[in-house]
mmCIF file of C-alpha atoms and ligand atoms in Angstrom:
data_model
loop_
_atom_site.group_PDB
_atom_site.id
_atom_site.type_symbol
_atom_site.label_atom_id
_atom_site.label_comp_id
_atom_site.label_asym_id
_atom_site.label_seq_id
_atom_site.Cartn_x
_atom_site.Cartn_y
_atom_site.Cartn_z
ATOM 1 C CA MET S 1 -92.567 -87.915 79.899
ATOM 2 C CA SER S 2 -89.276 -89.357 78.732
ATOM 3 C CA ALA S 3 -85.852 -88.309 79.979
ATOM 4 C CA THR S 4 -83.588 -86.294 77.678
ATOM 5 C CA ILE S 5 -80.528 -88.162 76.404
ATOM 6 C CA THR S 6 -77.436 -86.112 75.504
ATOM 7 C CA LEU S 7 -74.799 -87.749 73.281
ATOM 8 C CA ALA S 8 -71.328 -86.138 72.972
ATOM 9 C CA LEU S 9 -69.565 -86.504 69.620
ATOM 10 C CA SER S 10 -66.624 -84.781 67.961
ATOM 11 C CA LYS S 11 -66.857 -83.347 64.447
ATOM 12 C CA GLY S 12 -65.204 -85.227 61.628
ATOM 13 C CA ARG S 13 -64.600 -88.949 61.489
ATOM 14 C CA ILE S 14 -66.260 -89.818 64.800
ATOM 15 C CA PHE S 15 -69.445 -87.923 63.929
ATOM 16 C CA GLU S 16 -69.536 -89.395 60.406
ATOM 17 C CA GLU S 17 -68.896 -92.965 61.527
ATOM 18 C CA THR S 18 -71.402 -92.775 64.399
ATOM 19 C CA LEU S 19 -74.258 -91.784 62.057
ATOM 20 C CA PRO S 20 -74.941 -95.373 60.873
ATOM 21 C CA LEU S 21 -75.023 -96.563 64.490
ATOM 22 C CA LEU S 22 -77.542 -93.840 65.355
ATOM 23 C CA LYS S 23 -79.573 -94.828 62.333
ATOM 24 C CA ALA S 24 -79.753 -98.389 63.657
ATOM 25 C CA ALA S 25 -81.311 -96.883 66.791
ATOM 26 C CA GLY S 26 -83.817 -94.969 64.636
ATOM 27 C CA ILE S 27 -82.054 -91.657 65.296
ATOM 28 C CA GLU S 28 -81.278 -89.105 62.609
ATOM 29 C CA VAL S 29 -79.350 -85.921 63.305
ATOM 30 C CA LEU S 30 -81.230 -82.987 61.792
ATOM 31 C CA GLU S 31 -78.229 -80.711 61.145
ATOM 32 C CA ASP S 32 -74.861 -81.111 59.447
ATOM 33 C CA PRO S 33 -71.995 -80.003 61.736
ATOM 34 C CA GLU S 34 -69.857 -79.105 58.705
ATOM 35 C CA THR S 35 -72.303 -76.410 57.587
ATOM 36 C CA SER S 36 -74.099 -75.432 60.788
ATOM 37 C CA ARG S 37 -72.310 -73.541 63.560
ATOM 38 C CA LYS S 38 -74.573 -74.931 66.230
ATOM 39 C CA LEU S 39 -73.001 -76.966 69.016
ATOM 40 C CA ILE S 40 -76.252 -78.638 70.054
ATOM 41 C CA LEU S 41 -77.868 -80.634 67.280
ATOM 42 C CA ALA S 42 -81.456 -81.818 67.383
ATOM 43 C CA THR S 43 -82.453 -85.259 66.173
ATOM 44 C CA ASN S 44 -85.701 -86.708 64.844
ATOM 45 C CA LYS S 45 -86.321 -87.921 68.402
ATOM 46 C CA PRO S 46 -87.249 -84.966 70.617
ATOM 47 C CA GLU S 47 -85.716 -86.704 73.654
ATOM 48 C CA VAL S 48 -82.277 -87.220 72.030
ATOM 49 C CA ARG S 49 -79.750 -84.469 71.266
ATOM 50 C CA VAL S 50 -76.141 -84.446 70.120
ATOM 51 C CA VAL S 51 -73.539 -82.038 71.527
ATOM 52 C CA LEU S 52 -70.363 -81.334 69.545
ATOM 53 C CA VAL S 53 -67.160 -81.149 71.580
ATOM 54 C CA ARG S 54 -63.437 -81.558 70.921
ATOM 55 C CA ALA S 55 -62.455 -85.236 70.597
ATOM 56 C CA SER S 56 -60.314 -84.996 73.722
ATOM 57 C CA ASP S 57 -63.165 -83.342 75.681
ATOM 58 C CA VAL S 58 -65.688 -86.179 75.152
ATOM 59 C CA PRO S 59 -64.599 -88.116 78.308
ATOM 60 C CA THR S 60 -64.764 -84.937 80.396
ATOM 61 C CA TYR S 61 -68.362 -84.249 79.326
ATOM 62 C CA VAL S 62 -69.416 -87.828 80.020
ATOM 63 C CA GLN S 63 -67.517 -88.133 83.322
ATOM 64 C CA TYR S 64 -69.146 -85.039 84.819
ATOM 65 C CA GLY S 65 -72.590 -85.627 83.306
ATOM 66 C CA GLY S 66 -72.484 -82.803 80.727
ATOM 67 C CA ALA S 67 -73.461 -85.638 78.399
ATOM 68 C CA ASP S 68 -75.042 -88.991 79.266
ATOM 69 C CA LEU S 69 -72.900 -90.824 76.769
ATOM 70 C CA GLY S 70 -70.319 -90.213 74.086
ATOM 71 C CA VAL S 71 -68.008 -91.727 71.522
ATOM 72 C CA ALA S 72 -64.244 -91.427 72.080
ATOM 73 C CA GLY S 73 -61.072 -93.014 70.730
ATOM 74 C CA ARG S 74 -59.237 -95.590 72.809
ATOM 75 C CA ASP S 75 -56.266 -93.173 72.688
ATOM 76 C CA VAL S 76 -58.326 -90.388 74.253
ATOM 77 C CA LEU S 77 -59.758 -92.725 76.908
ATOM 78 C CA ILE S 78 -56.345 -94.030 77.966
ATOM 79 C CA GLU S 79 -54.967 -90.495 78.227
ATOM 80 C CA HIS S 80 -57.984 -89.200 80.174
ATOM 81 C CA GLY S 81 -58.851 -92.293 82.223
ATOM 82 C CA VAL S 82 -62.363 -93.728 82.577
ATOM 83 C CA ALA S 83 -63.311 -92.804 86.168
ATOM 84 C CA GLY S 84 -67.093 -92.430 86.564
ATOM 85 C CA MET S 85 -67.727 -93.994 83.188
ATOM 86 C CA TYR S 86 -68.927 -97.299 81.908
ATOM 87 C CA VAL S 87 -67.392 -98.460 78.587
ATOM 88 C CA PRO S 88 -69.879 -101.028 77.264
ATOM 89 C CA LEU S 89 -68.890 -101.214 73.575
ATOM 90 C CA ASP S 90 -65.961 -101.158 71.208
ATOM 91 C CA LEU S 91 -67.717 -99.567 68.217
ATOM 92 C CA ASN S 92 -64.925 -100.567 65.806
ATOM 93 C CA ILE S 93 -65.078 -97.159 64.075
ATOM 94 C CA ALA S 94 -62.436 -94.441 63.468
ATOM 95 C CA ARG S 95 -59.830 -97.189 63.394
ATOM 96 C CA CYS S 96 -56.116 -96.530 63.303
ATOM 97 C CA ARG S 97 -53.009 -97.507 65.263
ATOM 98 C CA MET S 98 -50.676 -95.843 67.728
ATOM 99 C CA SER S 99 -47.085 -96.083 66.551
ATOM 100 C CA VAL S 100 -43.542 -94.935 67.114
ATOM 101 C CA ALA S 101 -42.031 -93.174 64.092
ATOM 102 C CA VAL S 102 -38.611 -91.699 63.396
ATOM 103 C CA ARG S 103 -36.797 -89.835 60.614
ATOM 104 C CA ASP S 104 -35.726 -92.275 57.919
ATOM 105 C CA ASP S 105 -32.051 -91.617 58.741
ATOM 106 C CA PHE S 106 -32.396 -92.283 62.499
ATOM 107 C CA ASP S 107 -31.255 -95.758 63.621
ATOM 108 C CA TYR S 108 -33.922 -96.470 66.222
ATOM 109 C CA ALA S 109 -32.997 -100.151 66.773
ATOM 110 C CA THR S 110 -29.386 -99.278 67.591
ATOM 111 C CA ALA S 111 -30.379 -96.394 69.868
ATOM 112 C CA VAL S 112 -32.681 -98.757 71.805
ATOM 113 C CA GLN S 113 -30.076 -101.538 71.921
ATOM 114 C CA GLN S 114 -27.367 -99.202 73.189
ATOM 115 C CA GLY S 115 -29.662 -97.928 75.924
ATOM 116 C CA SER S 116 -29.427 -94.321 74.697
ATOM 117 C CA ARG S 117 -31.926 -91.813 76.039
ATOM 118 C CA ILE S 118 -34.386 -91.138 73.265
ATOM 119 C CA ARG S 119 -36.300 -87.872 72.973
ATOM 120 C CA VAL S 120 -39.919 -88.580 72.100
ATOM 121 C CA ALA S 121 -42.460 -85.908 71.154
ATOM 122 C CA THR S 122 -46.140 -86.774 71.542
ATOM 123 C CA LYS S 123 -49.629 -85.659 72.447
ATOM 124 C CA TYR S 124 -50.129 -89.115 74.011
ATOM 125 C CA THR S 125 -47.778 -88.955 76.987
ATOM 126 C CA GLU S 126 -49.556 -91.617 79.056
ATOM 127 C CA ILE S 127 -49.521 -94.213 76.257
ATOM 128 C CA ALA S 128 -45.887 -93.352 75.412
ATOM 129 C CA ARG S 129 -44.794 -93.485 79.057
ATOM 130 C CA GLN S 130 -46.364 -96.942 79.545
ATOM 131 C CA HIS S 131 -44.988 -98.286 76.263
ATOM 132 C CA PHE S 132 -41.375 -97.287 76.857
ATOM 133 C CA ALA S 133 -41.509 -98.293 80.535
ATOM 134 C CA ASP S 134 -42.707 -101.778 79.481
ATOM 135 C CA LYS S 135 -39.790 -102.042 77.052
ATOM 136 C CA GLY S 136 -37.293 -100.667 79.569
ATOM 137 C CA VAL S 137 -36.319 -97.872 77.170
ATOM 138 C CA HIS S 138 -35.258 -94.554 78.678
ATOM 139 C CA VAL S 139 -37.070 -91.635 77.122
ATOM 140 C CA ASP S 140 -37.486 -87.917 77.624
ATOM 141 C CA LEU S 141 -41.093 -87.140 76.737
ATOM 142 C CA ILE S 142 -41.887 -83.803 75.120
ATOM 143 C CA LYS S 143 -45.577 -82.905 75.204
ATOM 144 C CA LEU S 144 -47.030 -81.454 71.996
ATOM 145 C CA TYR S 145 -50.627 -80.659 71.051
ATOM 146 C CA GLY S 146 -50.392 -81.288 67.304
ATOM 147 C CA SER S 147 -48.200 -81.593 64.191
ATOM 148 C CA MET S 148 -46.032 -84.214 65.898
ATOM 149 C CA GLU S 149 -44.518 -85.093 62.509
ATOM 150 C CA LEU S 150 -42.569 -81.839 62.571
ATOM 151 C CA ALA S 151 -40.626 -82.673 65.745
ATOM 152 C CA PRO S 152 -38.055 -85.115 64.263
ATOM 153 C CA LEU S 153 -37.624 -82.911 61.173
ATOM 154 C CA THR S 154 -36.593 -79.887 63.224
ATOM 155 C CA GLY S 155 -34.437 -81.709 65.764
ATOM 156 C CA LEU S 156 -36.933 -81.197 68.576
ATOM 157 C CA ALA S 157 -37.124 -84.976 69.090
ATOM 158 C CA ASP S 158 -35.653 -88.276 67.841
ATOM 159 C CA ALA S 159 -39.016 -90.007 67.637
ATOM 160 C CA ILE S 160 -42.750 -89.393 67.845
ATOM 161 C CA VAL S 161 -45.666 -91.404 69.160
ATOM 162 C CA ASP S 162 -48.710 -90.668 66.999
ATOM 163 C CA LEU S 163 -51.769 -92.148 65.349
ATOM 164 C CA VAL S 164 -51.302 -93.659 61.925
ATOM 165 C CA SER S 165 -54.076 -94.581 59.566
ATOM 166 C CA THR S 166 -53.007 -94.772 55.896
ATOM 167 C CA GLY S 167 -49.369 -93.870 56.639
ATOM 168 C CA GLY S 168 -49.603 -90.994 54.145
ATOM 169 C CA THR S 169 -48.731 -88.294 56.682
ATOM 170 C CA LEU S 170 -45.593 -90.137 57.799
ATOM 171 C CA ARG S 171 -44.486 -90.719 54.197
ATOM 172 C CA ALA S 172 -45.059 -87.090 53.232
ATOM 173 C CA ASN S 173 -42.700 -86.083 56.036
ATOM 174 C CA ARG S 174 -40.035 -88.775 55.423
ATOM 175 C CA LEU S 175 -40.801 -90.587 58.642
ATOM 176 C CA ILE S 176 -40.913 -94.339 59.097
ATOM 177 C CA GLU S 177 -43.003 -96.401 61.489
ATOM 178 C CA VAL S 178 -40.668 -98.462 63.693
ATOM 179 C CA GLU S 179 -43.097 -99.860 66.272
ATOM 180 C CA ARG S 180 -46.826 -100.451 66.510
ATOM 181 C CA ILE S 181 -47.931 -99.800 70.077
ATOM 182 C CA MET S 182 -51.620 -100.682 69.850
ATOM 183 C CA ASP S 183 -54.661 -100.803 67.614
ATOM 184 C CA ILE S 184 -57.120 -97.969 68.170
ATOM 185 C CA SER S 185 -60.859 -97.766 67.641
ATOM 186 C CA SER S 186 -63.612 -95.690 69.223
ATOM 187 C CA ARG S 187 -65.605 -96.759 72.260
ATOM 188 C CA LEU S 188 -69.038 -95.893 73.592
ATOM 189 C CA VAL S 189 -68.722 -94.335 77.045
ATOM 190 C CA VAL S 190 -71.662 -93.844 79.390
ATOM 191 C CA ASN S 191 -71.969 -91.787 82.574
ATOM 192 C CA GLN S 192 -72.476 -94.281 85.409
ATOM 193 C CA ALA S 193 -75.050 -92.197 87.280
ATOM 194 C CA ALA S 194 -77.037 -91.584 84.067
ATOM 195 C CA LEU S 195 -77.107 -95.322 83.420
ATOM 196 C CA LYS S 196 -78.902 -95.785 86.748
ATOM 197 C CA LEU S 197 -81.297 -92.837 86.332
ATOM 198 C CA LYS S 198 -82.111 -93.368 82.634
ATOM 199 C CA ARG S 199 -81.565 -97.093 82.507
ATOM 200 C CA GLU S 200 -84.250 -98.064 79.980
ATOM 201 C CA PRO S 201 -83.587 -95.532 77.174
ATOM 202 C CA LEU S 202 -79.811 -95.868 77.558
ATOM 203 C CA ARG S 203 -80.002 -99.669 77.476
ATOM 204 C CA ARG S 204 -82.078 -99.524 74.281
ATOM 205 C CA LEU S 205 -79.537 -97.186 72.697
ATOM 206 C CA ILE S 206 -76.569 -99.354 73.735
ATOM 207 C CA ASP S 207 -78.286 -102.481 72.384
ATOM 208 C CA ALA S 208 -79.103 -100.781 69.062
ATOM 209 C CA PHE S 209 -75.488 -99.604 68.726
ATOM 210 C CA ALA S 210 -74.239 -103.112 69.556
ATOM 211 C CA SER S 211 -76.358 -104.618 66.770
ATOM 212 C CA ALA S 212 -74.887 -102.227 64.166
ATOM 213 C CA ILE S 213 -71.139 -102.355 64.927
ATOM 214 C CA PRO S 214 -69.205 -102.678 61.658
ATOM 215 C CA LYS S 215 -67.119 -105.860 61.248
HETATM 216 O O1 PRT W 301 -59.985 -81.844 68.247
HETATM 217 P P1 PRT W 301 -58.950 -82.623 69.001
HETATM 218 O O2 PRT W 301 -57.554 -82.166 68.773
HETATM 219 O O3 PRT W 301 -59.306 -82.784 70.463
HETATM 220 O O4 PRT W 301 -59.025 -84.097 68.420
HETATM 221 P P2 PRT W 301 -58.525 -84.639 67.021
HETATM 222 O O5 PRT W 301 -58.137 -83.568 66.084
HETATM 223 O O6 PRT W 301 -57.539 -85.722 67.303
HETATM 224 O O7 PRT W 301 -59.877 -85.297 66.463
HETATM 225 P P3 PRT W 301 -60.005 -86.246 65.223
HETATM 226 O O8 PRT W 301 -61.431 -86.146 64.794
HETATM 227 O O9 PRT W 301 -58.931 -85.971 64.238
HETATM 228 O O10 PRT W 301 -59.712 -87.697 65.850
HETATM 229 C C1 PRT W 301 -60.655 -88.305 66.669
HETATM 230 C C2 PRT W 301 -60.239 -89.764 66.884
HETATM 231 O O11 PRT W 301 -60.195 -90.437 65.627
HETATM 232 C C3 PRT W 301 -58.858 -89.964 67.476
HETATM 233 O O12 PRT W 301 -58.876 -89.811 68.876
HETATM 234 C C4 PRT W 301 -58.549 -91.390 67.033
HETATM 235 O O13 PRT W 301 -59.063 -92.324 67.977
HETATM 236 C C5 PRT W 301 -59.315 -91.534 65.707
HETATM 237 N N1 PRT W 301 -58.481 -91.536 64.496
HETATM 238 C C6 PRT W 301 -58.557 -92.484 63.527
HETATM 239 C C7 PRT W 301 -57.535 -90.656 64.126
HETATM 240 C C8 PRT W 301 -57.003 -91.106 62.909
HETATM 241 N N2 PRT W 301 -57.671 -92.227 62.555
HETATM 242 C C9 PRT W 301 -55.938 -90.355 62.261
HETATM 243 N N3 PRT W 301 -55.461 -90.756 61.207
HETATM 244 N N4 PRT W 301 -57.073 -89.517 64.705
HETATM 245 C C10 PRT W 301 -56.107 -88.821 64.093
HETATM 246 N N5 PRT W 301 -55.510 -89.190 62.913
HETATM 247 C C11 PRT W 301 -54.430 -88.292 62.397
HETATM 248 C C12 PRT W 301 -53.065 -88.629 63.013
HETATM 249 O O14 PRT W 301 -52.876 -87.971 64.240
HETATM 250 C C13 PRT W 301 -52.083 -88.125 61.948
HETATM 251 O O15 PRT W 301 -51.848 -86.737 62.044
HETATM 252 O O16 PRT W 301 -54.258 -88.425 61.008
HETATM 253 C C14 PRT W 301 -52.862 -88.374 60.663
HETATM 254 C C15 PRT W 301 -52.390 -89.690 60.115
HETATM 255 O O17 PRT W 301 -53.260 -90.186 59.160
HETATM 256 P P4 PRT W 301 -52.670 -90.984 57.901
HETATM 257 O O18 PRT W 301 -53.881 -91.523 57.209
HETATM 258 O O19 PRT W 301 -51.903 -89.992 57.075
HETATM 259 O O20 PRT W 301 -51.782 -92.091 58.443
HETATM 260 MG MG1 MG W 302 -57.270 -84.314 64.189
#
């Protein structure tokens, strides 16, 4: 009898971009999360299943063993931390960058140079805190859970720290990118205890993923 392997994925870009990696491991998901309402998806391999969770909940599932492994953005992993997890692969999928953006009429360079306190709205408070501490810039962080782009437009904040991919969202809201903090891609995370208990099947899966990472 073979051990069951549970893989945690989030709907949307991470699910879509993980499919080719699963295929390289001979795994095909039998349901489409965009049309099915199921949260547990079967695959062509009876011993492998996919669970659908919020992107920011993937590390929690893997850390506590609700899933043996998962795929999560570097952003999510920095914010959550990686205690109890092994991070064997940068999958180079769901790529974007973490940036500082301001309203096009806000003089960010001068505010920084003058040592003004800058109000920064973000969902990524840990990344923002580290970034501005490294630069020696004083900031008041305002935690938001979404639609960061609105904060500078309403006067809630001077700047935002958010993910940027094409830049279209910033442009549509008259915001400009003034600093790139880091490049982001998604990582494979594995529960450390599961790696000991299910070493062989997990190793095979990790190796198959490694061989299929996009350039
Ligand atoms: O559901 P939950 O709120 O927990 O997560 P989520 O909505 O962030 O999930 P999802 O699927 O949107 O993002 C999952 C992961 O994809 C993130 O953690 C990132 O690592 C990665 N990723 C890659 C992105 C983007 N690209 C991206 N463009 N995540 C979000 N965006 C958003 C960004 O926040 C901004 O609102 O897209 C907008 C900007 O896109 P452009 O193309 O207009 O610049
Ligand atoms: Mg999203």
